[in-house]
Structures are given as structure tokens and as C-alpha cells.
Amino acid sequence: MTVMNTENMMTRRELSPEEEAMVAAGTFTPNTYRKSGYQSVGISTSYHFFDKDEFMFMGKSISYDQANSIVKMANGVLDAMNTGARGANKVDTTDEAFIRGFNSQLYLEYGMVWDGVPGSDF
């Protein structure tokens, strides 16, 4: 009886990003930001165990990468506005000043203006 070497018979094929997105499902690793981080800047979330997590902004479906980009942008605006601020003087995502500053960046990057309403579960 002979043992067939299957290693030589297998070929390696890498998936394109589009193919990966089609087969990608839920994950055991957490998202980049907590749910509250996404929702505080208007991103609604729907987390799944076996399927991909879903994100919506202003009623429009957005990708995981776009959701992360928007939260990162918001955090940058908060950091800039709160430089040197302490205690009650800190700006948060519900303040009109933050919403105006965030919208100025959001409009330049995505052509959208946030209405200031936090996101929720859907």
C-alpha cells in the first residue's frame, strides 16, 4: 500500500476582498469600538453571532470600515475641542459645538450632515 502525498496536489488560492466579504460572518473578536462609541455619534448597530455586524448612519447602510472611520473622526474632533479642558468644561457628543465641528469634518469626507440624534439598536 502506498501513501499518496496530497501536499503536492493542493493549490493555494487567495480570495479577493469582495469574495472575503461574501463569506465573512460573525466573529468572536470585538469590534474596534464599543457599541456606545458607535451609537453616540449617530451610528445604529445590529450585532450578529453568525452573520456580519451591520451599521447604519442617517438611515443609510454603511460598512464596518466606514463606521470605524466616522467614530475615529468624531474622536479626533472631541480631542481637539477638549484640549486643555477639565471637568465640566469638557465637550461631549451631545453638545451643539461638537455637532457643528463634527459635521464640518463629516461633510468634507462623506457629504453628510448628522442631525445630532444618537444611534440605536436595529
mmCIF file of N, CA and C in Angstrom:
data_model
loop_
_atom_site.group_PDB
_atom_site.id
_atom_site.type_symbol
_atom_site.label_atom_id
_atom_site.label_comp_id
_atom_site.label_asym_id
_atom_site.label_seq_id
_atom_site.Cartn_x
_atom_site.Cartn_y
_atom_site.Cartn_z
ATOM 1 N N MET A 1 0.842 -1.177 0.000
ATOM 2 C CA MET A 1 0.000 0.000 0.000
ATOM 3 C C MET A 1 0.892 1.247 0.000
ATOM 4 N N THR A 2 0.582 2.212 -0.861
ATOM 5 C CA THR A 2 1.387 3.428 -0.936
ATOM 6 C C THR A 2 0.594 4.607 -0.367
ATOM 7 N N VAL A 3 1.319 5.520 0.216
ATOM 8 C CA VAL A 3 0.710 6.738 0.769
ATOM 9 C C VAL A 3 0.858 7.834 -0.260
ATOM 10 N N MET A 4 -0.232 8.432 -0.636
ATOM 11 C CA MET A 4 -0.213 9.490 -1.633
ATOM 12 C C MET A 4 0.113 10.822 -0.955
ATOM 13 N N ASN A 5 0.994 11.555 -1.500
ATOM 14 C CA ASN A 5 1.376 12.855 -0.962
ATOM 15 C C ASN A 5 0.372 13.899 -1.464
ATOM 16 N N THR A 6 -0.583 14.261 -0.610
ATOM 17 C CA THR A 6 -1.633 15.210 -1.023
ATOM 18 C C THR A 6 -1.146 16.645 -1.040
ATOM 19 N N GLU A 7 -0.019 16.901 -0.400
ATOM 20 C CA GLU A 7 0.503 18.259 -0.363
ATOM 21 C C GLU A 7 0.810 18.773 -1.755
ATOM 22 N N ASN A 8 1.307 17.927 -2.615
ATOM 23 C CA ASN A 8 1.648 18.331 -3.973
ATOM 24 C C ASN A 8 0.414 18.539 -4.839
ATOM 25 N N MET A 9 -0.716 17.976 -4.447
ATOM 26 C CA MET A 9 -1.919 18.064 -5.255
ATOM 27 C C MET A 9 -2.754 19.298 -4.924
ATOM 28 N N MET A 10 -2.480 19.949 -3.807
ATOM 29 C CA MET A 10 -3.278 21.097 -3.392
ATOM 30 C C MET A 10 -2.675 22.382 -3.943
ATOM 31 N N THR A 11 -3.528 23.278 -4.348
ATOM 32 C CA THR A 11 -3.061 24.571 -4.795
ATOM 33 C C THR A 11 -3.658 25.640 -3.889
ATOM 34 N N ARG A 12 -2.920 26.672 -3.724
ATOM 35 C CA ARG A 12 -3.350 27.766 -2.864
ATOM 36 C C ARG A 12 -4.015 28.847 -3.703
ATOM 37 N N ARG A 13 -5.145 29.335 -3.218
ATOM 38 C CA ARG A 13 -5.873 30.393 -3.909
ATOM 39 C C ARG A 13 -6.307 31.415 -2.882
ATOM 40 N N GLU A 14 -5.944 32.659 -3.084
ATOM 41 C CA GLU A 14 -6.338 33.724 -2.172
ATOM 42 C C GLU A 14 -7.625 34.366 -2.668
ATOM 43 N N LEU A 15 -8.472 34.733 -1.706
ATOM 44 C CA LEU A 15 -9.740 35.372 -2.039
ATOM 45 C C LEU A 15 -9.543 36.870 -2.235
ATOM 46 N N SER A 16 -10.333 37.436 -3.126
ATOM 47 C CA SER A 16 -10.327 38.890 -3.295
ATOM 48 C C SER A 16 -11.102 39.501 -2.125
ATOM 49 N N PRO A 17 -10.957 40.801 -1.871
ATOM 50 C CA PRO A 17 -11.720 41.430 -0.787
ATOM 51 C C PRO A 17 -13.235 41.255 -0.944
ATOM 52 N N GLU A 18 -13.715 41.255 -2.191
ATOM 53 C CA GLU A 18 -15.143 41.068 -2.428
ATOM 54 C C GLU A 18 -15.582 39.656 -2.038
ATOM 55 N N GLU A 19 -14.758 38.669 -2.375
ATOM 56 C CA GLU A 19 -15.066 37.286 -2.018
ATOM 57 C C GLU A 19 -14.995 37.082 -0.509
ATOM 58 N N GLU A 20 -14.031 37.736 0.137
ATOM 59 C CA GLU A 20 -13.932 37.641 1.591
ATOM 60 C C GLU A 20 -15.170 38.207 2.263
ATOM 61 N N ALA A 21 -15.672 39.338 1.755
ATOM 62 C CA ALA A 21 -16.861 39.964 2.339
ATOM 63 C C ALA A 21 -18.072 39.052 2.217
ATOM 64 N N MET A 22 -18.132 38.262 1.132
ATOM 65 C CA MET A 22 -19.274 37.372 0.941
ATOM 66 C C MET A 22 -19.258 36.219 1.933
ATOM 67 N N VAL A 23 -18.091 35.758 2.336
ATOM 68 C CA VAL A 23 -18.024 34.621 3.241
ATOM 69 C C VAL A 23 -17.787 35.027 4.690
ATOM 70 N N ALA A 24 -17.421 36.270 4.922
ATOM 71 C CA ALA A 24 -17.160 36.716 6.288
ATOM 72 C C ALA A 24 -18.458 36.724 7.079
ATOM 73 N N ALA A 25 -18.373 36.235 8.279
ATOM 74 C CA ALA A 25 -19.561 36.169 9.137
ATOM 75 C C ALA A 25 -19.230 36.786 10.480
ATOM 76 N N GLY A 26 -20.011 36.451 11.472
ATOM 77 C CA GLY A 26 -19.788 36.952 12.815
ATOM 78 C C GLY A 26 -18.406 36.558 13.304
ATOM 79 N N THR A 27 -17.989 37.219 14.342
ATOM 80 C CA THR A 27 -16.655 36.973 14.852
ATOM 81 C C THR A 27 -16.680 36.908 16.362
ATOM 82 N N PHE A 28 -15.705 36.243 16.914
ATOM 83 C CA PHE A 28 -15.591 36.156 18.360
ATOM 84 C C PHE A 28 -14.789 37.316 18.915
ATOM 85 N N THR A 29 -14.154 38.076 18.034
ATOM 86 C CA THR A 29 -13.388 39.231 18.477
ATOM 87 C C THR A 29 -14.294 40.462 18.468
ATOM 88 N N PRO A 30 -14.062 41.394 19.371
ATOM 89 C CA PRO A 30 -14.925 42.572 19.440
ATOM 90 C C PRO A 30 -14.686 43.528 18.275
ATOM 91 N N ASN A 31 -15.643 44.413 18.043
ATOM 92 C CA ASN A 31 -15.468 45.462 17.048
ATOM 93 C C ASN A 31 -14.427 46.452 17.573
ATOM 94 N N THR A 32 -13.995 47.340 16.727
ATOM 95 C CA THR A 32 -12.967 48.307 17.101
ATOM 96 C C THR A 32 -13.419 49.182 18.271
ATOM 97 N N TYR A 33 -14.676 49.602 18.248
ATOM 98 C CA TYR A 33 -15.210 50.467 19.295
ATOM 99 C C TYR A 33 -16.380 49.775 19.992
ATOM 100 N N ARG A 34 -16.674 50.222 21.192
ATOM 101 C CA ARG A 34 -17.842 49.693 21.897
ATOM 102 C C ARG A 34 -19.111 50.203 21.222
ATOM 103 N N LYS A 35 -20.209 49.512 21.492
ATOM 104 C CA LYS A 35 -21.496 49.907 20.924
ATOM 105 C C LYS A 35 -21.808 51.366 21.250
ATOM 106 N N SER A 36 -21.543 51.778 22.469
ATOM 107 C CA SER A 36 -21.822 53.155 22.868
ATOM 108 C C SER A 36 -20.997 54.157 22.065
ATOM 109 N N GLY A 37 -19.789 53.769 21.653
ATOM 110 C CA GLY A 37 -18.959 54.644 20.831
ATOM 111 C C GLY A 37 -19.570 54.885 19.462
ATOM 112 N N TYR A 38 -20.108 53.815 18.864
ATOM 113 C CA TYR A 38 -20.777 53.967 17.566
ATOM 114 C C TYR A 38 -22.073 54.769 17.718
ATOM 115 N N GLN A 39 -22.868 54.389 18.702
ATOM 116 C CA GLN A 39 -24.191 54.993 18.837
ATOM 117 C C GLN A 39 -24.138 56.455 19.276
ATOM 118 N N SER A 40 -23.115 56.856 20.016
ATOM 119 C CA SER A 40 -23.033 58.242 20.483
ATOM 120 C C SER A 40 -22.845 59.235 19.346
ATOM 121 N N VAL A 41 -22.377 58.761 18.190
ATOM 122 C CA VAL A 41 -22.203 59.664 17.043
ATOM 123 C C VAL A 41 -23.195 59.343 15.923
ATOM 124 N N GLY A 42 -24.306 58.717 16.273
ATOM 125 C CA GLY A 42 -25.396 58.533 15.319
ATOM 126 C C GLY A 42 -25.384 57.249 14.521
ATOM 127 N N ILE A 43 -24.482 56.331 14.820
ATOM 128 C CA ILE A 43 -24.417 55.069 14.079
ATOM 129 C C ILE A 43 -25.269 54.037 14.789
ATOM 130 N N SER A 44 -26.270 53.517 14.101
ATOM 131 C CA SER A 44 -27.103 52.448 14.643
ATOM 132 C C SER A 44 -26.428 51.113 14.359
ATOM 133 N N THR A 45 -26.569 50.186 15.288
ATOM 134 C CA THR A 45 -25.856 48.919 15.195
ATOM 135 C C THR A 45 -26.798 47.735 15.286
ATOM 136 N N SER A 46 -26.422 46.671 14.615
ATOM 137 C CA SER A 46 -27.112 45.395 14.723
ATOM 138 C C SER A 46 -26.030 44.324 14.768
ATOM 139 N N TYR A 47 -25.802 43.772 15.944
ATOM 140 C CA TYR A 47 -24.755 42.777 16.125
ATOM 141 C C TYR A 47 -25.326 41.381 15.919
ATOM 142 N N HIS A 48 -24.547 40.536 15.258
ATOM 143 C CA HIS A 48 -24.942 39.162 14.969
ATOM 144 C C HIS A 48 -23.845 38.212 15.416
ATOM 145 N N PHE A 49 -24.244 37.007 15.760
ATOM 146 C CA PHE A 49 -23.265 35.999 16.160
ATOM 147 C C PHE A 49 -22.671 35.292 14.951
ATOM 148 N N PHE A 50 -23.516 34.845 14.030
ATOM 149 C CA PHE A 50 -23.028 34.093 12.868
ATOM 150 C C PHE A 50 -22.923 34.934 11.606
ATOM 151 N N ASP A 51 -23.611 36.043 11.556
ATOM 152 C CA ASP A 51 -23.605 36.887 10.368
ATOM 153 C C ASP A 51 -22.772 38.131 10.659
ATOM 154 N N LYS A 52 -22.467 38.910 9.619
ATOM 155 C CA LYS A 52 -21.707 40.142 9.798
ATOM 156 C C LYS A 52 -22.520 41.142 10.611
ATOM 157 N N ASP A 53 -21.835 41.923 11.457
ATOM 158 C CA ASP A 53 -22.497 43.013 12.151
ATOM 159 C C ASP A 53 -22.878 44.073 11.120
ATOM 160 N N GLU A 54 -23.973 44.777 11.397
ATOM 161 C CA GLU A 54 -24.459 45.788 10.464
ATOM 162 C C GLU A 54 -24.421 47.160 11.128
ATOM 163 N N PHE A 55 -24.172 48.178 10.305
ATOM 164 C CA PHE A 55 -24.098 49.549 10.779
ATOM 165 C C PHE A 55 -24.903 50.440 9.845
ATOM 166 N N MET A 56 -25.619 51.397 10.431
ATOM 167 C CA MET A 56 -26.386 52.362 9.639
ATOM 168 C C MET A 56 -26.111 53.757 10.172
ATOM 169 N N PHE A 57 -26.021 54.705 9.256
ATOM 170 C CA PHE A 57 -25.820 56.105 9.633
ATOM 171 C C PHE A 57 -26.811 56.954 8.858
ATOM 172 N N MET A 58 -27.625 57.679 9.570
ATOM 173 C CA MET A 58 -28.648 58.538 8.964
ATOM 174 C C MET A 58 -29.559 57.736 8.031
ATOM 175 N N GLY A 59 -29.908 56.517 8.445
ATOM 176 C CA GLY A 59 -30.808 55.660 7.682
ATOM 177 C C GLY A 59 -30.180 54.968 6.495
ATOM 178 N N LYS A 60 -28.863 55.097 6.341
ATOM 179 C CA LYS A 60 -28.154 54.502 5.204
ATOM 180 C C LYS A 60 -27.185 53.451 5.724
ATOM 181 N N SER A 61 -27.176 52.292 5.086
ATOM 182 C CA SER A 61 -26.270 51.221 5.464
ATOM 183 C C SER A 61 -24.831 51.630 5.158
ATOM 184 N N ILE A 62 -23.938 51.418 6.130
ATOM 185 C CA ILE A 62 -22.525 51.721 5.929
ATOM 186 C C ILE A 62 -21.704 50.494 6.303
ATOM 187 N N SER A 63 -20.492 50.434 5.829
ATOM 188 C CA SER A 63 -19.615 49.303 6.106
ATOM 189 C C SER A 63 -18.983 49.445 7.492
ATOM 190 N N TYR A 64 -18.416 48.353 7.946
ATOM 191 C CA TYR A 64 -17.680 48.338 9.212
ATOM 192 C C TYR A 64 -16.544 49.362 9.175
ATOM 193 N N ASP A 65 -15.824 49.415 8.058
ATOM 194 C CA ASP A 65 -14.720 50.364 7.926
ATOM 195 C C ASP A 65 -15.198 51.805 7.958
ATOM 196 N N GLN A 66 -16.332 52.083 7.315
ATOM 197 C CA GLN A 66 -16.879 53.440 7.345
ATOM 198 C C GLN A 66 -17.321 53.813 8.758
ATOM 199 N N ALA A 67 -17.947 52.870 9.456
ATOM 200 C CA ALA A 67 -18.366 53.128 10.839
ATOM 201 C C ALA A 67 -17.161 53.462 11.698
ATOM 202 N N ASN A 68 -16.086 52.708 11.542
ATOM 203 C CA ASN A 68 -14.872 52.976 12.309
ATOM 204 C C ASN A 68 -14.269 54.327 11.940
ATOM 205 N N SER A 69 -14.292 54.657 10.671
ATOM 206 C CA SER A 69 -13.764 55.937 10.211
ATOM 207 C C SER A 69 -14.554 57.101 10.811
ATOM 208 N N ILE A 70 -15.867 56.969 10.863
ATOM 209 C CA ILE A 70 -16.711 58.035 11.417
ATOM 210 C C ILE A 70 -16.443 58.197 12.909
ATOM 211 N N VAL A 71 -16.337 57.091 13.647
ATOM 212 C CA VAL A 71 -16.052 57.190 15.090
ATOM 213 C C VAL A 71 -14.666 57.782 15.320
ATOM 214 N N LYS A 72 -13.701 57.371 14.521
ATOM 215 C CA LYS A 72 -12.345 57.924 14.643
ATOM 216 C C LYS A 72 -12.355 59.430 14.389
ATOM 217 N N MET A 73 -13.108 59.849 13.380
ATOM 218 C CA MET A 73 -13.227 61.269 13.070
ATOM 219 C C MET A 73 -13.854 62.023 14.248
ATOM 220 N N ALA A 74 -14.916 61.460 14.809
ATOM 221 C CA ALA A 74 -15.588 62.085 15.952
ATOM 222 C C ALA A 74 -14.646 62.190 17.141
ATOM 223 N N ASN A 75 -13.874 61.140 17.392
ATOM 224 C CA ASN A 75 -12.920 61.176 18.499
ATOM 225 C C ASN A 75 -11.856 62.242 18.276
ATOM 226 N N GLY A 76 -11.436 62.420 17.036
ATOM 227 C CA GLY A 76 -10.474 63.476 16.715
ATOM 228 C C GLY A 76 -11.035 64.854 16.979
ATOM 229 N N VAL A 77 -12.300 65.067 16.626
ATOM 230 C CA VAL A 77 -12.957 66.350 16.886
ATOM 231 C C VAL A 77 -13.071 66.577 18.397
ATOM 232 N N LEU A 78 -13.478 65.535 19.131
ATOM 233 C CA LEU A 78 -13.573 65.651 20.594
ATOM 234 C C LEU A 78 -12.214 65.967 21.213
ATOM 235 N N ASP A 79 -11.182 65.286 20.772
ATOM 236 C CA ASP A 79 -9.838 65.541 21.304
ATOM 237 C C ASP A 79 -9.413 66.987 21.053
ATOM 238 N N ALA A 80 -9.648 67.474 19.840
ATOM 239 C CA ALA A 80 -9.271 68.844 19.503
ATOM 240 C C ALA A 80 -10.054 69.856 20.332
ATOM 241 N N MET A 81 -11.337 69.610 20.504
ATOM 242 C CA MET A 81 -12.173 70.555 21.242
ATOM 243 C C MET A 81 -11.904 70.524 22.748
ATOM 244 N N ASN A 82 -11.449 69.396 23.249
ATOM 245 C CA ASN A 82 -11.238 69.254 24.691
ATOM 246 C C ASN A 82 -9.783 69.427 25.119
ATOM 247 N N THR A 83 -8.929 69.851 24.208
ATOM 248 C CA THR A 83 -7.538 70.083 24.571
ATOM 249 C C THR A 83 -7.476 71.164 25.644
ATOM 250 N N GLY A 84 -6.939 70.803 26.777
ATOM 251 C CA GLY A 84 -6.817 71.754 27.890
ATOM 252 C C GLY A 84 -8.063 71.894 28.743
ATOM 253 N N ALA A 85 -9.166 71.295 28.344
ATOM 254 C CA ALA A 85 -10.417 71.401 29.120
ATOM 255 C C ALA A 85 -10.388 70.406 30.265
ATOM 256 N N ARG A 86 -11.045 70.772 31.358
ATOM 257 C CA ARG A 86 -11.109 69.885 32.524
ATOM 258 C C ARG A 86 -12.522 69.877 33.075
ATOM 259 N N GLY A 87 -12.901 68.731 33.639
ATOM 260 C CA GLY A 87 -14.174 68.621 34.359
ATOM 261 C C GLY A 87 -15.382 69.003 33.540
ATOM 262 N N ALA A 88 -16.176 69.931 34.068
ATOM 263 C CA ALA A 88 -17.434 70.327 33.446
ATOM 264 C C ALA A 88 -17.224 71.107 32.151
ATOM 265 N N ASN A 89 -16.009 71.534 31.893
ATOM 266 C CA ASN A 89 -15.743 72.303 30.671
ATOM 267 C C ASN A 89 -15.566 71.422 29.442
ATOM 268 N N LYS A 90 -15.537 70.104 29.631
ATOM 269 C CA LYS A 90 -15.338 69.194 28.501
ATOM 270 C C LYS A 90 -16.590 69.118 27.628
ATOM 271 N N VAL A 91 -16.360 69.048 26.333
ATOM 272 C CA VAL A 91 -17.424 68.910 25.340
ATOM 273 C C VAL A 91 -17.673 67.426 25.120
ATOM 274 N N ASP A 92 -18.945 67.036 24.968
ATOM 275 C CA ASP A 92 -19.235 65.649 24.604
ATOM 276 C C ASP A 92 -20.073 65.626 23.327
ATOM 277 N N THR A 93 -20.471 64.442 22.891
ATOM 278 C CA THR A 93 -21.122 64.297 21.585
ATOM 279 C C THR A 93 -22.528 64.880 21.522
ATOM 280 N N THR A 94 -23.082 65.278 22.659
ATOM 281 C CA THR A 94 -24.425 65.869 22.647
ATOM 282 C C THR A 94 -24.389 67.393 22.570
ATOM 283 N N ASP A 95 -23.221 67.993 22.709
ATOM 284 C CA ASP A 95 -23.093 69.453 22.676
ATOM 285 C C ASP A 95 -23.202 69.989 21.249
ATOM 286 N N GLU A 96 -23.866 71.125 21.111
ATOM 287 C CA GLU A 96 -24.024 71.760 19.792
ATOM 288 C C GLU A 96 -22.679 72.083 19.159
ATOM 289 N N ALA A 97 -21.721 72.496 19.975
ATOM 290 C CA ALA A 97 -20.394 72.821 19.440
ATOM 291 C C ALA A 97 -19.752 71.586 18.808
ATOM 292 N N PHE A 98 -19.872 70.440 19.463
ATOM 293 C CA PHE A 98 -19.324 69.211 18.887
ATOM 294 C C PHE A 98 -20.038 68.868 17.589
ATOM 295 N N ILE A 99 -21.361 68.936 17.595
ATOM 296 C CA ILE A 99 -22.133 68.560 16.404
ATOM 297 C C ILE A 99 -21.735 69.430 15.211
ATOM 298 N N ARG A 100 -21.561 70.739 15.435
ATOM 299 C CA ARG A 100 -21.128 71.624 14.347
ATOM 300 C C ARG A 100 -19.729 71.257 13.854
ATOM 301 N N GLY A 101 -18.806 71.045 14.785
ATOM 302 C CA GLY A 101 -17.435 70.693 14.404
ATOM 303 C C GLY A 101 -17.364 69.345 13.698
ATOM 304 N N PHE A 102 -18.081 68.374 14.234
ATOM 305 C CA PHE A 102 -18.124 67.040 13.641
ATOM 306 C C PHE A 102 -18.728 67.096 12.243
ATOM 307 N N ASN A 103 -19.825 67.850 12.095
ATOM 308 C CA ASN A 103 -20.468 67.956 10.786
ATOM 309 C C ASN A 103 -19.566 68.619 9.755
ATOM 310 N N SER A 104 -18.726 69.561 10.195
ATOM 311 C CA SER A 104 -17.821 70.198 9.231
ATOM 312 C C SER A 104 -16.858 69.164 8.653
ATOM 313 N N GLN A 105 -16.382 68.235 9.480
ATOM 314 C CA GLN A 105 -15.479 67.186 9.003
ATOM 315 C C GLN A 105 -16.232 66.097 8.243
ATOM 316 N N LEU A 106 -17.396 65.728 8.760
ATOM 317 C CA LEU A 106 -18.212 64.683 8.142
ATOM 318 C C LEU A 106 -18.645 65.083 6.730
ATOM 319 N N TYR A 107 -19.013 66.335 6.567
ATOM 320 C CA TYR A 107 -19.450 66.816 5.256
ATOM 321 C C TYR A 107 -18.295 66.777 4.254
ATOM 322 N N LEU A 108 -17.109 67.179 4.703
ATOM 323 C CA LEU A 108 -15.949 67.157 3.799
ATOM 324 C C LEU A 108 -15.608 65.743 3.350
ATOM 325 N N GLU A 109 -15.708 64.777 4.266
ATOM 326 C CA GLU A 109 -15.313 63.400 3.963
ATOM 327 C C GLU A 109 -16.410 62.600 3.258
ATOM 328 N N TYR A 110 -17.665 62.732 3.737
ATOM 329 C CA TYR A 110 -18.748 61.874 3.247
ATOM 330 C C TYR A 110 -19.918 62.621 2.606
ATOM 331 N N GLY A 111 -19.908 63.948 2.655
ATOM 332 C CA GLY A 111 -21.013 64.714 2.078
ATOM 333 C C GLY A 111 -22.303 64.582 2.867
ATOM 334 N N MET A 112 -22.197 64.222 4.146
ATOM 335 C CA MET A 112 -23.375 64.051 5.001
ATOM 336 C C MET A 112 -23.316 65.036 6.159
ATOM 337 N N VAL A 113 -24.485 65.330 6.700
ATOM 338 C CA VAL A 113 -24.584 66.165 7.891
ATOM 339 C C VAL A 113 -25.417 65.403 8.907
ATOM 340 N N TRP A 114 -24.851 65.198 10.095
ATOM 341 C CA TRP A 114 -25.517 64.460 11.171
ATOM 342 C C TRP A 114 -26.523 65.360 11.863
ATOM 343 N N ASP A 115 -27.699 64.818 12.156
ATOM 344 C CA ASP A 115 -28.762 65.589 12.815
ATOM 345 C C ASP A 115 -28.624 65.627 14.341
ATOM 346 N N GLY A 116 -27.611 64.982 14.893
ATOM 347 C CA GLY A 116 -27.379 65.006 16.330
ATOM 348 C C GLY A 116 -28.124 63.923 17.111
ATOM 349 N N VAL A 117 -28.916 63.106 16.406
ATOM 350 C CA VAL A 117 -29.666 62.034 17.064
ATOM 351 C C VAL A 117 -28.756 60.829 17.236
ATOM 352 N N PRO A 118 -28.615 60.316 18.486
ATOM 353 C CA PRO A 118 -27.766 59.131 18.683
ATOM 354 C C PRO A 118 -28.300 57.914 17.949
ATOM 355 N N GLY A 119 -27.428 56.977 17.675
ATOM 356 C CA GLY A 119 -27.816 55.729 17.051
ATOM 357 C C GLY A 119 -28.485 54.818 18.071
ATOM 358 N N SER A 120 -29.002 53.718 17.572
ATOM 359 C CA SER A 120 -29.700 52.749 18.441
ATOM 360 C C SER A 120 -29.484 51.347 17.879
ATOM 361 N N ASP A 121 -30.068 50.366 18.542
ATOM 362 C CA ASP A 121 -30.050 49.008 18.016
ATOM 363 C C ASP A 121 -31.137 48.880 16.943
ATOM 364 N N PHE A 122 -30.871 48.108 15.929
ATOM 365 C CA PHE A 122 -31.931 47.822 14.946
ATOM 366 C C PHE A 122 -31.931 46.363 14.617
#
